[in-house]
Coordinates of C-alpha atoms and ligand atoms in Angstrom, one line a residue:
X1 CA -41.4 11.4 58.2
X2 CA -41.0 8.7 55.4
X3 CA -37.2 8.8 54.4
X4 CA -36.0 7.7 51.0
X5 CA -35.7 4.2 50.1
X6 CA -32.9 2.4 48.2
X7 CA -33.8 -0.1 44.9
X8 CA -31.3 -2.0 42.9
X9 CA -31.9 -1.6 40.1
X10 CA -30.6 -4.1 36.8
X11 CA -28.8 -2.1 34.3
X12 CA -29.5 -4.5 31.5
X13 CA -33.1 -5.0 32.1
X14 CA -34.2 -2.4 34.3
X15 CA -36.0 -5.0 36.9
X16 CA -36.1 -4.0 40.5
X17 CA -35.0 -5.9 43.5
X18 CA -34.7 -5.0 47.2
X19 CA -31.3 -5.9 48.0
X20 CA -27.7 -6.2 46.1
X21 CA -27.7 -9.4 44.3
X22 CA -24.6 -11.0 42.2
X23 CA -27.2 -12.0 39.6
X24 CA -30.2 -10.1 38.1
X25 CA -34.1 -11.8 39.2
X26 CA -35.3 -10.5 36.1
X27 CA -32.1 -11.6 33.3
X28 CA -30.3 -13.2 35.2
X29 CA -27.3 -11.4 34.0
X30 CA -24.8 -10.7 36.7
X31 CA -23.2 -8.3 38.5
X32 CA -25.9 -5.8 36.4
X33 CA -27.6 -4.4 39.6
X34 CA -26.7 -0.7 40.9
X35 CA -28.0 0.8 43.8
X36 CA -30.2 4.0 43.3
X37 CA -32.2 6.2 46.0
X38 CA -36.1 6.6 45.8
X39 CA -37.8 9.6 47.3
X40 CA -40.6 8.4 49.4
X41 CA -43.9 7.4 48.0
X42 CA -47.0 9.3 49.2
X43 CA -48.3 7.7 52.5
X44 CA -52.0 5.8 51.4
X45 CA -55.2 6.2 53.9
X46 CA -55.0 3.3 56.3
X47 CA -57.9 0.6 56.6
X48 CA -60.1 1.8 53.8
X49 CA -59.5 0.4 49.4
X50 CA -56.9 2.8 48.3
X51 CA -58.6 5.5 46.7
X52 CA -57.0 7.1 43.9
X53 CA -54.9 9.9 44.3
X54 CA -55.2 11.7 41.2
X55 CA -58.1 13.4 39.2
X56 CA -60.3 11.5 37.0
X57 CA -60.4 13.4 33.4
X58 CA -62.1 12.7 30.6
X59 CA -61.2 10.8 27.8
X60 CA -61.6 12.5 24.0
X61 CA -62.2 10.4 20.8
X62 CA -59.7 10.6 18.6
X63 CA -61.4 13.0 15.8
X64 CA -61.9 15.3 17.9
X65 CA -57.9 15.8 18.9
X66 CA -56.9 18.9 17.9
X67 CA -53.4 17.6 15.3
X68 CA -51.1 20.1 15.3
X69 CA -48.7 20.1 12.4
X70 CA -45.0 20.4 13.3
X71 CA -42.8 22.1 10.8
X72 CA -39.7 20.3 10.5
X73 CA -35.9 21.7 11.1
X74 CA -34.1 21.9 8.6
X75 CA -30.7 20.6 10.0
X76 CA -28.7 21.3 6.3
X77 CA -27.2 17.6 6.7
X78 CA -29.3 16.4 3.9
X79 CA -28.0 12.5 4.7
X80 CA -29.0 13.7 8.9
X81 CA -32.7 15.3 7.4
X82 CA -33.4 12.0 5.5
X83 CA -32.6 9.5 8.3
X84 CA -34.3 11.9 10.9
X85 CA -37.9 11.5 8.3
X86 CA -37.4 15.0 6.8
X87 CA -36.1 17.0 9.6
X88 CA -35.9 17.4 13.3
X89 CA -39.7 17.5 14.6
X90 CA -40.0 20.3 17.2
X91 CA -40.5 18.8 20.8
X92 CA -39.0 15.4 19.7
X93 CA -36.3 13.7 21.1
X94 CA -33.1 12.0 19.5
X95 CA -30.5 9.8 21.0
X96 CA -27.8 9.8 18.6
X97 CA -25.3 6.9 20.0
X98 CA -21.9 6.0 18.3
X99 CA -18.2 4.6 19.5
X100 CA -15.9 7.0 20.7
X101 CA -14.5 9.5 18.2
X102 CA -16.7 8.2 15.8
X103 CA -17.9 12.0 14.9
X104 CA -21.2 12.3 17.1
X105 CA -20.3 15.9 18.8
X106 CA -18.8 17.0 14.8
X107 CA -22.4 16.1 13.5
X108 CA -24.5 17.5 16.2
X109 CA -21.8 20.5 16.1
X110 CA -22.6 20.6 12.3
X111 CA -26.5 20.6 12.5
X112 CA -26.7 23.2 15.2
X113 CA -24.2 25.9 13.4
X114 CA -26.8 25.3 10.1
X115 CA -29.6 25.9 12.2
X116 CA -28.1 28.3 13.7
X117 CA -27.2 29.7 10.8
X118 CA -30.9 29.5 9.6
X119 CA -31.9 31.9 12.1
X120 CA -33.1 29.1 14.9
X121 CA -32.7 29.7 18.5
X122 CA -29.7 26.8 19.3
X123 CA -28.0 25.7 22.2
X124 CA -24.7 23.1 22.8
X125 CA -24.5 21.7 26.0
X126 CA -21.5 19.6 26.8
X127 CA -20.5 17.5 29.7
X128 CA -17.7 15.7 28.1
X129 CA -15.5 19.2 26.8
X130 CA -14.8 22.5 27.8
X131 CA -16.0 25.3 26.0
X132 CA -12.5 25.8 24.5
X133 CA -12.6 22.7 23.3
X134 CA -15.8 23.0 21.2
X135 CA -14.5 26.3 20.0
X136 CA -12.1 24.3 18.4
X137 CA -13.5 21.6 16.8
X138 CA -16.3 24.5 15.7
X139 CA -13.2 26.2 14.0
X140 CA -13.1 23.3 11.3
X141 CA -16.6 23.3 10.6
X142 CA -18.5 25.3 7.7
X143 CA -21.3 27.6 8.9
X144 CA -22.4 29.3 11.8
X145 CA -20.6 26.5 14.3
X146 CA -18.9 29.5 15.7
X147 CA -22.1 31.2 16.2
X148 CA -23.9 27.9 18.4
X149 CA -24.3 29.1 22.2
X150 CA -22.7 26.6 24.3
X151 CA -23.1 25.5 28.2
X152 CA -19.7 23.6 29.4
X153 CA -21.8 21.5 32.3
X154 CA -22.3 18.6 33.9
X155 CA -25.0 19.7 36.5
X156 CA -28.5 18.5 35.7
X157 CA -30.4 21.3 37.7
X158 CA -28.2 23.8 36.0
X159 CA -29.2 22.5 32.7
X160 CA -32.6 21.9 32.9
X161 CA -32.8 25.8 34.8
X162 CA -30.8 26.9 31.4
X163 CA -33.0 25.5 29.0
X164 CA -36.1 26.6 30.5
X165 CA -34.7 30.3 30.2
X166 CA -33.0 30.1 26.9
X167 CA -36.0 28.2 25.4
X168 CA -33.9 26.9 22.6
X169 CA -35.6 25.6 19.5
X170 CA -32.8 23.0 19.3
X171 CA -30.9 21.6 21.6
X172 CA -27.8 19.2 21.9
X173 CA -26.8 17.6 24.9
X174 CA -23.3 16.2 24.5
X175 CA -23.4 13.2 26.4
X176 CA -26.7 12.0 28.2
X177 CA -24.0 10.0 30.2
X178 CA -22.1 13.2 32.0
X179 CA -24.8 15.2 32.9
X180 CA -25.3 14.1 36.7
X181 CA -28.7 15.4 38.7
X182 CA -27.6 15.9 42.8
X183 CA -30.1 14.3 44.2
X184 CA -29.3 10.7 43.5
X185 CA -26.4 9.2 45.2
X186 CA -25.3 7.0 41.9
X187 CA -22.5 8.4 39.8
X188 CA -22.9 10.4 36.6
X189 CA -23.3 7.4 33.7
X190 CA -25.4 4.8 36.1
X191 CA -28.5 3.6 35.3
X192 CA -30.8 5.8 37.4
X193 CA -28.7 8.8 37.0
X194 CA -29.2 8.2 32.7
X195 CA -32.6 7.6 32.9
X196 CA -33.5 10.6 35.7
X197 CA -31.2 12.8 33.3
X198 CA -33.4 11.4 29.9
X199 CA -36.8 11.8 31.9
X200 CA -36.3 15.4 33.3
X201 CA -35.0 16.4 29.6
X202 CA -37.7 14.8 28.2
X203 CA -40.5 16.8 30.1
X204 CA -38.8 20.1 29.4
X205 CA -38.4 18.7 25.5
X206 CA -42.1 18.4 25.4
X207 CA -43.2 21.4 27.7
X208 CA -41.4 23.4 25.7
X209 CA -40.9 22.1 22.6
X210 CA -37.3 22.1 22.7
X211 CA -36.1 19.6 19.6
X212 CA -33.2 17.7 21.7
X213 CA -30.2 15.9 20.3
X214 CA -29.0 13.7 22.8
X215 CA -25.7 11.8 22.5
X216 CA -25.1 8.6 24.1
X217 CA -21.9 6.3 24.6
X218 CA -22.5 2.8 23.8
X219 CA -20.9 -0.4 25.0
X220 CA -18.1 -2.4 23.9
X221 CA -20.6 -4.7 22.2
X222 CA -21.8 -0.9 20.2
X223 CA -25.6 -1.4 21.6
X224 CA -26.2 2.2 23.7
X225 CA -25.3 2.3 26.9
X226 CA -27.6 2.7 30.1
X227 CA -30.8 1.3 30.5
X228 CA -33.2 0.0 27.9
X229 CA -36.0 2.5 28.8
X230 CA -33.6 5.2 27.4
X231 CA -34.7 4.1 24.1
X232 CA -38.4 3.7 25.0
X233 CA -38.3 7.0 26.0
X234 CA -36.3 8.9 23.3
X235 CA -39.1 9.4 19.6
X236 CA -36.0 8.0 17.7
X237 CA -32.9 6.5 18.4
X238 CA -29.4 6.9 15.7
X239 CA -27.2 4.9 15.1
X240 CA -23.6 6.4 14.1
X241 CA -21.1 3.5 12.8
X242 CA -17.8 3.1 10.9
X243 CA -14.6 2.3 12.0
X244 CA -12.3 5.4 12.8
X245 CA -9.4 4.5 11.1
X246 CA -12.0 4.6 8.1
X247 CA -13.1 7.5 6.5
X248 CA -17.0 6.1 5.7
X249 CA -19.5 6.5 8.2
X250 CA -22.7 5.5 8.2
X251 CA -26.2 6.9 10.1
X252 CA -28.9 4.6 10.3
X253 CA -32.3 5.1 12.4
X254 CA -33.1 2.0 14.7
X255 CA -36.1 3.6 15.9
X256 CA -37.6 6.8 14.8
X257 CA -41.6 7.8 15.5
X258 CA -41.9 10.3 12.7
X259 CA -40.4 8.5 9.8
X260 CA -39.0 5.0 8.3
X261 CA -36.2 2.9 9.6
X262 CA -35.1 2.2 6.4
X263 CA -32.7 5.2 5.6
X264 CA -29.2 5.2 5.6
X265 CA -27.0 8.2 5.2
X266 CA -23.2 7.8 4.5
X267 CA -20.9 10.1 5.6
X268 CA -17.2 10.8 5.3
X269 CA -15.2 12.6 8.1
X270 CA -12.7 15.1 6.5
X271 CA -10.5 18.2 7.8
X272 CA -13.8 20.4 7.1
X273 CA -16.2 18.2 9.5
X274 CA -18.7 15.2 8.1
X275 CA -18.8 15.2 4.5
X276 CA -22.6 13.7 2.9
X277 CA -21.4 11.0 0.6
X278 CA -24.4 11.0 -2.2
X279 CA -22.0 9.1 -5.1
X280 CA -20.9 6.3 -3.1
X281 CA -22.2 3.6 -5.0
X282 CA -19.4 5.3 -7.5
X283 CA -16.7 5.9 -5.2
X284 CA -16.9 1.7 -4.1
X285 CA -17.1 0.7 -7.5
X286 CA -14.6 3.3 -9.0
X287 CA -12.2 1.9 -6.4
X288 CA -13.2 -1.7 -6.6
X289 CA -10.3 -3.8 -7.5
X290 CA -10.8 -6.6 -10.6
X291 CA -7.9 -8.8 -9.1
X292 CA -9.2 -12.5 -7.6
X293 CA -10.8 -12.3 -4.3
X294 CA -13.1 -9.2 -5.6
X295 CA -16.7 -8.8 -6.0
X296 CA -19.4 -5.7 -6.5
X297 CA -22.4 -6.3 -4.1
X298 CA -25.2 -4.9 -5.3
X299 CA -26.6 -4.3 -1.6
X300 CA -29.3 -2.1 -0.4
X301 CA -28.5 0.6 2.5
X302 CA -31.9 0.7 4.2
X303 CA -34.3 1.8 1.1
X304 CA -31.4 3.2 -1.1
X305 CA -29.0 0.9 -3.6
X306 CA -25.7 0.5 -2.8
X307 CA -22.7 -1.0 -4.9
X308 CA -19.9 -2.3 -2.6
X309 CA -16.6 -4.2 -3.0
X310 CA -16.8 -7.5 -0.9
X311 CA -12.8 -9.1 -1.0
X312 CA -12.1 -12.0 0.2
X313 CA -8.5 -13.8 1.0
X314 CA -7.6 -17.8 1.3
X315 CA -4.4 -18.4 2.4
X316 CA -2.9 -21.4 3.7
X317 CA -2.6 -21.6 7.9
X318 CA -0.6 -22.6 10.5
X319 CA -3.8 -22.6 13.1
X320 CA -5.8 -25.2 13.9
X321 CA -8.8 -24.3 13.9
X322 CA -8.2 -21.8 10.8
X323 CA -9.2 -18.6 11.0
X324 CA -12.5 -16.8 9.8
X325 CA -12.2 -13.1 10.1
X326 CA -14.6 -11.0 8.7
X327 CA -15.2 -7.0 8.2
X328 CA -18.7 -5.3 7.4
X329 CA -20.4 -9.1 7.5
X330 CA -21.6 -11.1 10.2
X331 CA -19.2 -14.2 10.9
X332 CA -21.7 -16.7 11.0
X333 CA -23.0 -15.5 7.8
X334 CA -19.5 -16.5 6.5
X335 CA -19.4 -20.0 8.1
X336 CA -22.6 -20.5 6.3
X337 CA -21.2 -19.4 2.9
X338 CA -18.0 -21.8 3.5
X339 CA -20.3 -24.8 4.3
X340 CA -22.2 -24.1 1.2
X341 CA -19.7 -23.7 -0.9
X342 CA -17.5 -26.4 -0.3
X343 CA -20.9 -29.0 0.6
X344 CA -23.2 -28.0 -2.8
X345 CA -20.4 -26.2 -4.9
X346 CA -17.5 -27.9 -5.0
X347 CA -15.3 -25.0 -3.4
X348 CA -13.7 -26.2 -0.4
X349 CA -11.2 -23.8 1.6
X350 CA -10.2 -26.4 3.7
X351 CA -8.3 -25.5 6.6
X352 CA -7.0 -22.1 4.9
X353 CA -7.6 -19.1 6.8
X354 CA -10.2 -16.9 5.5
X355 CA -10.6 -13.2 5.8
X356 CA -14.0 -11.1 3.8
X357 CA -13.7 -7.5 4.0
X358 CA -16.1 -4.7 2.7
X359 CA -14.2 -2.1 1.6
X360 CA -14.8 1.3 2.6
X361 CA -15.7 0.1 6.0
X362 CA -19.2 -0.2 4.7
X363 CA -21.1 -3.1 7.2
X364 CA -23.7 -5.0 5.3
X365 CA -26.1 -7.0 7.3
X366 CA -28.4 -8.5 4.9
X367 CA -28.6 -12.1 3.6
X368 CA -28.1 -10.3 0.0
X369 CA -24.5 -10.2 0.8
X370 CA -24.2 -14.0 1.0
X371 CA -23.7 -14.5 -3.0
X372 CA -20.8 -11.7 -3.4
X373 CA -18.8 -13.5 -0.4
X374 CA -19.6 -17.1 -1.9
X375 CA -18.2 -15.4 -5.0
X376 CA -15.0 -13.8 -3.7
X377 CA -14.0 -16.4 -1.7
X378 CA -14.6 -18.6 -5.1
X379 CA -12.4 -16.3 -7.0
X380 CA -9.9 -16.4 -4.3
X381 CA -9.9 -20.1 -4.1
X382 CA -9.3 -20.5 -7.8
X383 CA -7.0 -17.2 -8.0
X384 CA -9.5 -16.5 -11.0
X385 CA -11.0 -12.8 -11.3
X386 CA -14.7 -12.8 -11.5
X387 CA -16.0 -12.3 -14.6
X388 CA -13.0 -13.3 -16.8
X389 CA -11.7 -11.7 -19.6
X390 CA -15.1 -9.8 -19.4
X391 CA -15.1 -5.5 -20.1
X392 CA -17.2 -5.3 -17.8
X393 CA -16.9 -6.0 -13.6
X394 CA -19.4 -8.7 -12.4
X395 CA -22.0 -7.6 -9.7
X396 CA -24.4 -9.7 -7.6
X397 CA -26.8 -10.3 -5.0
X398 CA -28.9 -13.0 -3.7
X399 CA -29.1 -15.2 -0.1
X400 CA -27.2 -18.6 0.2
X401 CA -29.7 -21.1 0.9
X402 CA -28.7 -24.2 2.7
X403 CA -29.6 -26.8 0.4
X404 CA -27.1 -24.5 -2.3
X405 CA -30.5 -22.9 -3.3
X406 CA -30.1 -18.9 -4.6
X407 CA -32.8 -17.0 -2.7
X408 CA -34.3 -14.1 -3.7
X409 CA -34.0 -11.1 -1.8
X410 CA -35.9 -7.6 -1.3
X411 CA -35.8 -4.6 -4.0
X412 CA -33.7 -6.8 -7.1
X413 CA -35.2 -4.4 -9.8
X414 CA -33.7 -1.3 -7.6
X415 CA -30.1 -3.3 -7.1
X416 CA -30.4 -3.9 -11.1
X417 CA -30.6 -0.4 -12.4
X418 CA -27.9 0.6 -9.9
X419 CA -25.7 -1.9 -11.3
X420 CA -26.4 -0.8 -14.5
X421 CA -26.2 2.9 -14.0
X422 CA -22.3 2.5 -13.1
X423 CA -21.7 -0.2 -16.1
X424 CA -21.7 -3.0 -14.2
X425 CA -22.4 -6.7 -15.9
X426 CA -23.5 -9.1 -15.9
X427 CA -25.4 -8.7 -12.6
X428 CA -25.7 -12.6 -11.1
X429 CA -28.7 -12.3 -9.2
X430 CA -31.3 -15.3 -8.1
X431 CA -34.1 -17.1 -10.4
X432 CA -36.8 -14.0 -10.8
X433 CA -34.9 -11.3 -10.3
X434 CA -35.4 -10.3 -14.3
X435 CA -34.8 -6.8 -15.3
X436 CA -31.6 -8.6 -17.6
X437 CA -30.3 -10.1 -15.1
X438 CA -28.1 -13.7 -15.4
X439 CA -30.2 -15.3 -13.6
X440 CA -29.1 -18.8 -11.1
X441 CA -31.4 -20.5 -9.2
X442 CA -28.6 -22.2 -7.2
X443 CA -24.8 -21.5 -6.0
X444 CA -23.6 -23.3 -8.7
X445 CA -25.0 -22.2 -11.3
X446 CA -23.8 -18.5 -10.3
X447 CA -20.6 -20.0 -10.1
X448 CA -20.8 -21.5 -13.6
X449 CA -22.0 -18.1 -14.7
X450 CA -19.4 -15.6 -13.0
X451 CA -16.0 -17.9 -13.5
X452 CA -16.6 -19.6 -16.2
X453 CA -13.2 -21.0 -16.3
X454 CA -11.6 -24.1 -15.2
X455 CA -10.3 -24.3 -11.7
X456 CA -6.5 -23.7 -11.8
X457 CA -5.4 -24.1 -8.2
X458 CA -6.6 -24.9 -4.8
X459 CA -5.6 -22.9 -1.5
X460 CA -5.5 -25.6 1.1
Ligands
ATP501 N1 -8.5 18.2 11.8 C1 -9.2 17.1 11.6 N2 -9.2 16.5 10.4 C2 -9.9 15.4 10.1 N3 -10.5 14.7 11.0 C3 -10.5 15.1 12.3 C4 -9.9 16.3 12.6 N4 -10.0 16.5 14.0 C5 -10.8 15.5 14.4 N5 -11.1 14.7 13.4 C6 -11.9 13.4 13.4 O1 -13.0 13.6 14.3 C7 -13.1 12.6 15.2 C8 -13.6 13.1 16.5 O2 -14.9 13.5 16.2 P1 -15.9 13.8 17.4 O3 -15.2 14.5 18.6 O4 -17.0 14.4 16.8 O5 -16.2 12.3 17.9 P2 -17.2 11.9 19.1 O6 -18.0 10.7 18.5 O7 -17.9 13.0 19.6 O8 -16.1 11.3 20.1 P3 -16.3 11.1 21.7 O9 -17.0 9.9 21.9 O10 -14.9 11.1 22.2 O11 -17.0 12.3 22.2 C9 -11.7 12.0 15.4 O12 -11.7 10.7 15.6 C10 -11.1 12.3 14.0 O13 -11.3 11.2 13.2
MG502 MG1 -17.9 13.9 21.5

């Protein structure tokens, strides 16, 4: 009787090797390898080619492929339907993956009471909380969130035996990470257990056409935790991100089979649940500050505008090296900007500490920010307010090349009319953006054209 065999398998990259080793064949990351159990393979005809075990079938051409068009759920989270494509799609699968207390179970809580609501079939299965506990958070939320059926379990087989009898149209199962199947050794949250947990969902998902939310943890780093295949497997994986202390977050798709990466949907987390944020362009500007160190991005959130506040702050330091700290921006992006500026533009912070922020929380990772941060820590250098004695708060956009060179970037006539439609000007933007923009084919010359001033102090 062939007995089960034991793999280790590499959490990070999901290669395979027989026996425990301190550092992976396949990555070599280390200490990634976990142990999992195999049941045992099929036992092949001896002495003869192995002949295959399965049934050959016949494949179709594609035209004749019977295309069944889904109708998409309606989740009633306008900024969740838009990220999503338009809607859930019926059989699909969607790993939803955020920090902790981020908001995942209030948003999935959220979409199921509105479907719910809507008349769908809805289930909530959680392996993180008791049913109490979703009772509630459901308490706070608007719609039918009392109404959602929920399953307090941690059980796979239980699940899976649920779900086949309930036939939900929707489906959230709160985390992928608790939910433990018996007949693997590992412990719930380990590699195999995530991916045998994903796999068996999956089937069911399709079989039945069950539209599954599944949330996942993620890693200190913020990519999702468990294996890679997790997101092979999943039609679309979200992204939920903000800082909790903040009240913005934002939703962004980094893989979705039914619709465009490109959406972003913002969200902010009150006493009533996730609020959609559809204004925000005017909340950042309306609480943009005009002091130095300020600057309106005119940034794009996947395929929609966005006007943000980048700050900056230069202050002398007691630290060698100084420090660069950074919010919403990537930190190297920032050591470019500070070589730039002080190599092609004359701005040179020295060894002052320097700290960019975007306010709200917002993160912006696009080399359209470069230009607002070149400008705010300019402003903050010279303790000048962008734009002078100008009506009017300045906005900008454009990538820092490294010869001081303003690049263009993606979608300027979009950035433009946002500017415009919330009174911004004049909107300092690279050579060919047009659309009345002041246009500056290099650092300086945006300089020149957004503190026109003379330089009245230095920080460091
Ligand atoms: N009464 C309330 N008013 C406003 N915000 C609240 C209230 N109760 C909870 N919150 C917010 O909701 C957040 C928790 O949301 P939620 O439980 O949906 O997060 P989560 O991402 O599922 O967290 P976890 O990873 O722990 O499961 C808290 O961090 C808090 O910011
Ligand atoms: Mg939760």
């Amino acid at each position: 009787m062939p007995r089960p065999t034991t793999v280790h398998v590499c959490s990070s990259c999901g290669a395979e090797a027989p026996r425990w080793l301190g550092q992976c064949p396949g990555c070599g990351e280390w200490n990634t390898l976990v142990e999992e159990t195999r049941a045992p393979a099929p036992a092949a005809g001896r002495g003869r080619s192995p002949a295959p075990a399965g049934r050959a079938v016949k494949p179709v051409p594609l035209s004749s492929v019977r295309a069944v068009q889904h109708v998409r759920l309606q989740t009633g989270i306008g900024e969740l339907d838009r990220v999503l494509g338009g809607g859930l799609v019926p059989g699909s699968l969607v790993l939803i993956g955020g920090s902790p207390g981020i908001g995942k179970s209030t948003l999935t809580s959220m979409a199921l009471g509105n479907l719910q609501g809507a008349g769908k079939r809805t289930l909530y299965v959680s392996g993180e909380e008791s049913a109490a506990q979703i009772r509630l958070r459901a308490e706070r939320l608007p719609g039918a969130a009392l109404e959602v059926p929920v399953l307090a379990e941690t059980d796979l087989e239980t699940v899976v035996a649920t779900l086949d009898a309930e036939r939900p149209e929707v489906c959230v199962i709160d985390s992928v990470q608790t939910l433990h199947a018996a007949d693997l050794t590992s412990a719930a949250g380990s590699v195999g257990q995530v991916r045998e947990v994903a796999d068996r969902i999956t089937r069911l998902a399709k079989a039945r056409d069950i539209a599954v939310l599944l949330v996942g943890h993620v890693t200190k780093e913020g990519s999702l935790a468990g294996p890679r295949v997790l997101e092979h497997l999943v039609d679309c994986v979200l992204q939920f991100e903000g800082e909790r202390e903040r009240t913005y977050r934002t939703l962004r798709a980094l893989k979705n089979r039914f619709g465009s990466t490109n959406d972003v949907g913002v969200f902010e987390m009150r006493q009533g649940g996730l609020v959609e944020v559809q204004d925000a362009s005017a909340r950042f500007v309306g609480e943009a500050t005009r002091a130095p160190g300020s600057a309106v991005l005119a940034a794009m959130e996947g395929s929609r505008p966005l006007l943000v506040e980048v700050q900056a702050l230069v202050s002398p330091s007691e630290l060698v090296p100084p420090r660069r700290v950074v919010n919403g921006i990537d930190r190297n992006r920032l050591a470019l900007v500070l070589a730039v500026l002080g190599r092609h533009a004359g701005v040179s912070v020295g060894s002052a500490d320097v700290f960019v922020n975007v306010a709200g929380g917002v993160r912006v990772d696009e080399p359209g920010a470069d230009l607002a941060v070149a400008l705010a820590v300019a402003s903050a250098v010279r303790g000048l307010p962008l734009g002078g004695d100008s009506p009017k708060p300045v906005a900008c956009f454009g990538e820092v090349g490294l010869t001081g060179e303003l690049r263009s970037v993606g979608h300027a006539d979009r950035r433009l009319a946002e500017a415009r439609k919330f009174g911004l000007g004049p909107v300092i933007a690279p050579a060919g953006s047009e659309g009345g923009a002041t246009e500056a084919p290099t650092l300086r010359a945006a300089l020149r054209a957004a503190l026109p001033q003379q330089p009245r102090a230095r920080a460091a």
